């Protein structure tokens, strides 16, 4: 399988980030690009093995761009912290990359 970087965009997502990270554990790299959260989002992300950066972003596209620059794998999967990759979608992603 070709490597995948999962890029998760966050702002004050301490309630969601752990489950989101767990859902992309099949990825070879997990990156959290945080928009200056005032909660424990970044700390929780790091605790669960994600690379995490916290900066102030003026817009969504700038936040995505930072994630893209941090990604080192062939494929990038973007998601928000309230999204999950279930087993069926994981299989579909893996099959698509393999083909």
XYZ file of C-alpha atoms in Angstrom:
99
model
C 0.000 0.000 0.000
C 1.210 3.482 -0.813
C 1.673 5.688 2.251
C -1.081 7.996 3.449
C -0.792 11.213 5.454
C -3.986 12.012 7.365
C -4.364 15.752 7.972
C -6.898 16.740 10.602
C -7.941 20.388 10.872
C -8.964 21.523 14.345
C -10.076 24.348 16.587
C -11.172 23.492 20.136
C -11.857 19.829 19.347
C -10.687 18.111 22.539
C -13.955 16.136 22.657
C -13.503 14.783 19.123
C -9.798 14.522 18.378
C -9.050 11.184 20.050
C -11.747 9.260 18.161
C -10.812 10.974 14.915
C -7.150 9.987 15.306
C -8.127 6.415 16.151
C -10.159 6.231 12.955
C -7.119 7.077 10.797
C -4.566 4.864 12.549
C -4.199 2.950 9.260
C -2.411 6.041 7.909
C 1.371 6.191 7.931
C 1.395 9.772 9.202
C -1.182 11.690 11.237
C -0.952 15.474 11.318
C -3.128 17.834 13.338
C -3.179 21.428 12.122
C -4.766 23.414 14.909
C -6.115 26.953 14.724
C -4.959 28.161 18.176
C -7.314 26.081 20.302
C -7.906 27.260 23.853
C -8.541 23.691 25.025
C -6.372 20.541 25.155
C -6.763 19.573 21.484
C -3.049 19.707 20.660
C -1.960 17.879 23.813
C -4.471 15.079 23.239
C -3.402 14.771 19.599
C 0.258 14.430 20.559
C -0.620 11.920 23.281
C -2.209 9.743 20.573
C 0.799 9.881 18.275
C -0.095 12.716 15.939
C 2.274 15.415 14.787
C 0.593 18.634 15.852
C 1.099 22.292 15.113
C -0.890 25.194 16.532
C -0.903 28.489 14.682
C -3.342 31.263 14.032
C -4.925 30.862 10.599
C -6.884 33.513 8.781
C -8.797 31.031 6.660
C -9.461 27.365 5.961
C -7.277 27.192 2.856
C -4.196 28.386 4.761
C -4.760 25.684 7.375
C -5.027 23.001 4.671
C -1.911 24.330 2.973
C 0.134 23.936 6.169
C -1.054 20.339 6.451
C -0.107 19.679 2.843
C 3.404 21.059 3.425
C 3.840 18.892 6.535
C 2.664 15.739 4.776
C 5.475 13.439 3.683
C 3.474 10.572 2.166
C 2.203 9.967 -1.361
C -1.492 10.446 -0.535
C -3.178 13.047 1.697
C -6.487 12.425 3.449
C -8.033 15.619 4.870
C -10.703 15.510 7.534
C -12.179 17.564 10.325
C -12.010 16.346 13.915
C -15.714 15.498 13.991
C -15.337 13.110 11.048
C -14.490 9.397 11.286
C -13.195 6.879 8.773
C -15.159 3.679 9.332
C -13.916 0.242 8.344
C -15.779 0.177 5.009
C -14.376 3.539 3.962
C -10.887 2.535 5.105
C -11.078 -0.564 2.899
C -12.289 1.512 -0.035
C -9.460 4.027 0.411
C -6.877 1.262 0.610
C -8.293 -0.517 -2.452
C -8.350 2.707 -4.460
C -4.737 3.483 -3.599
C -3.655 -0.050 -4.481
C -5.278 0.073 -7.921
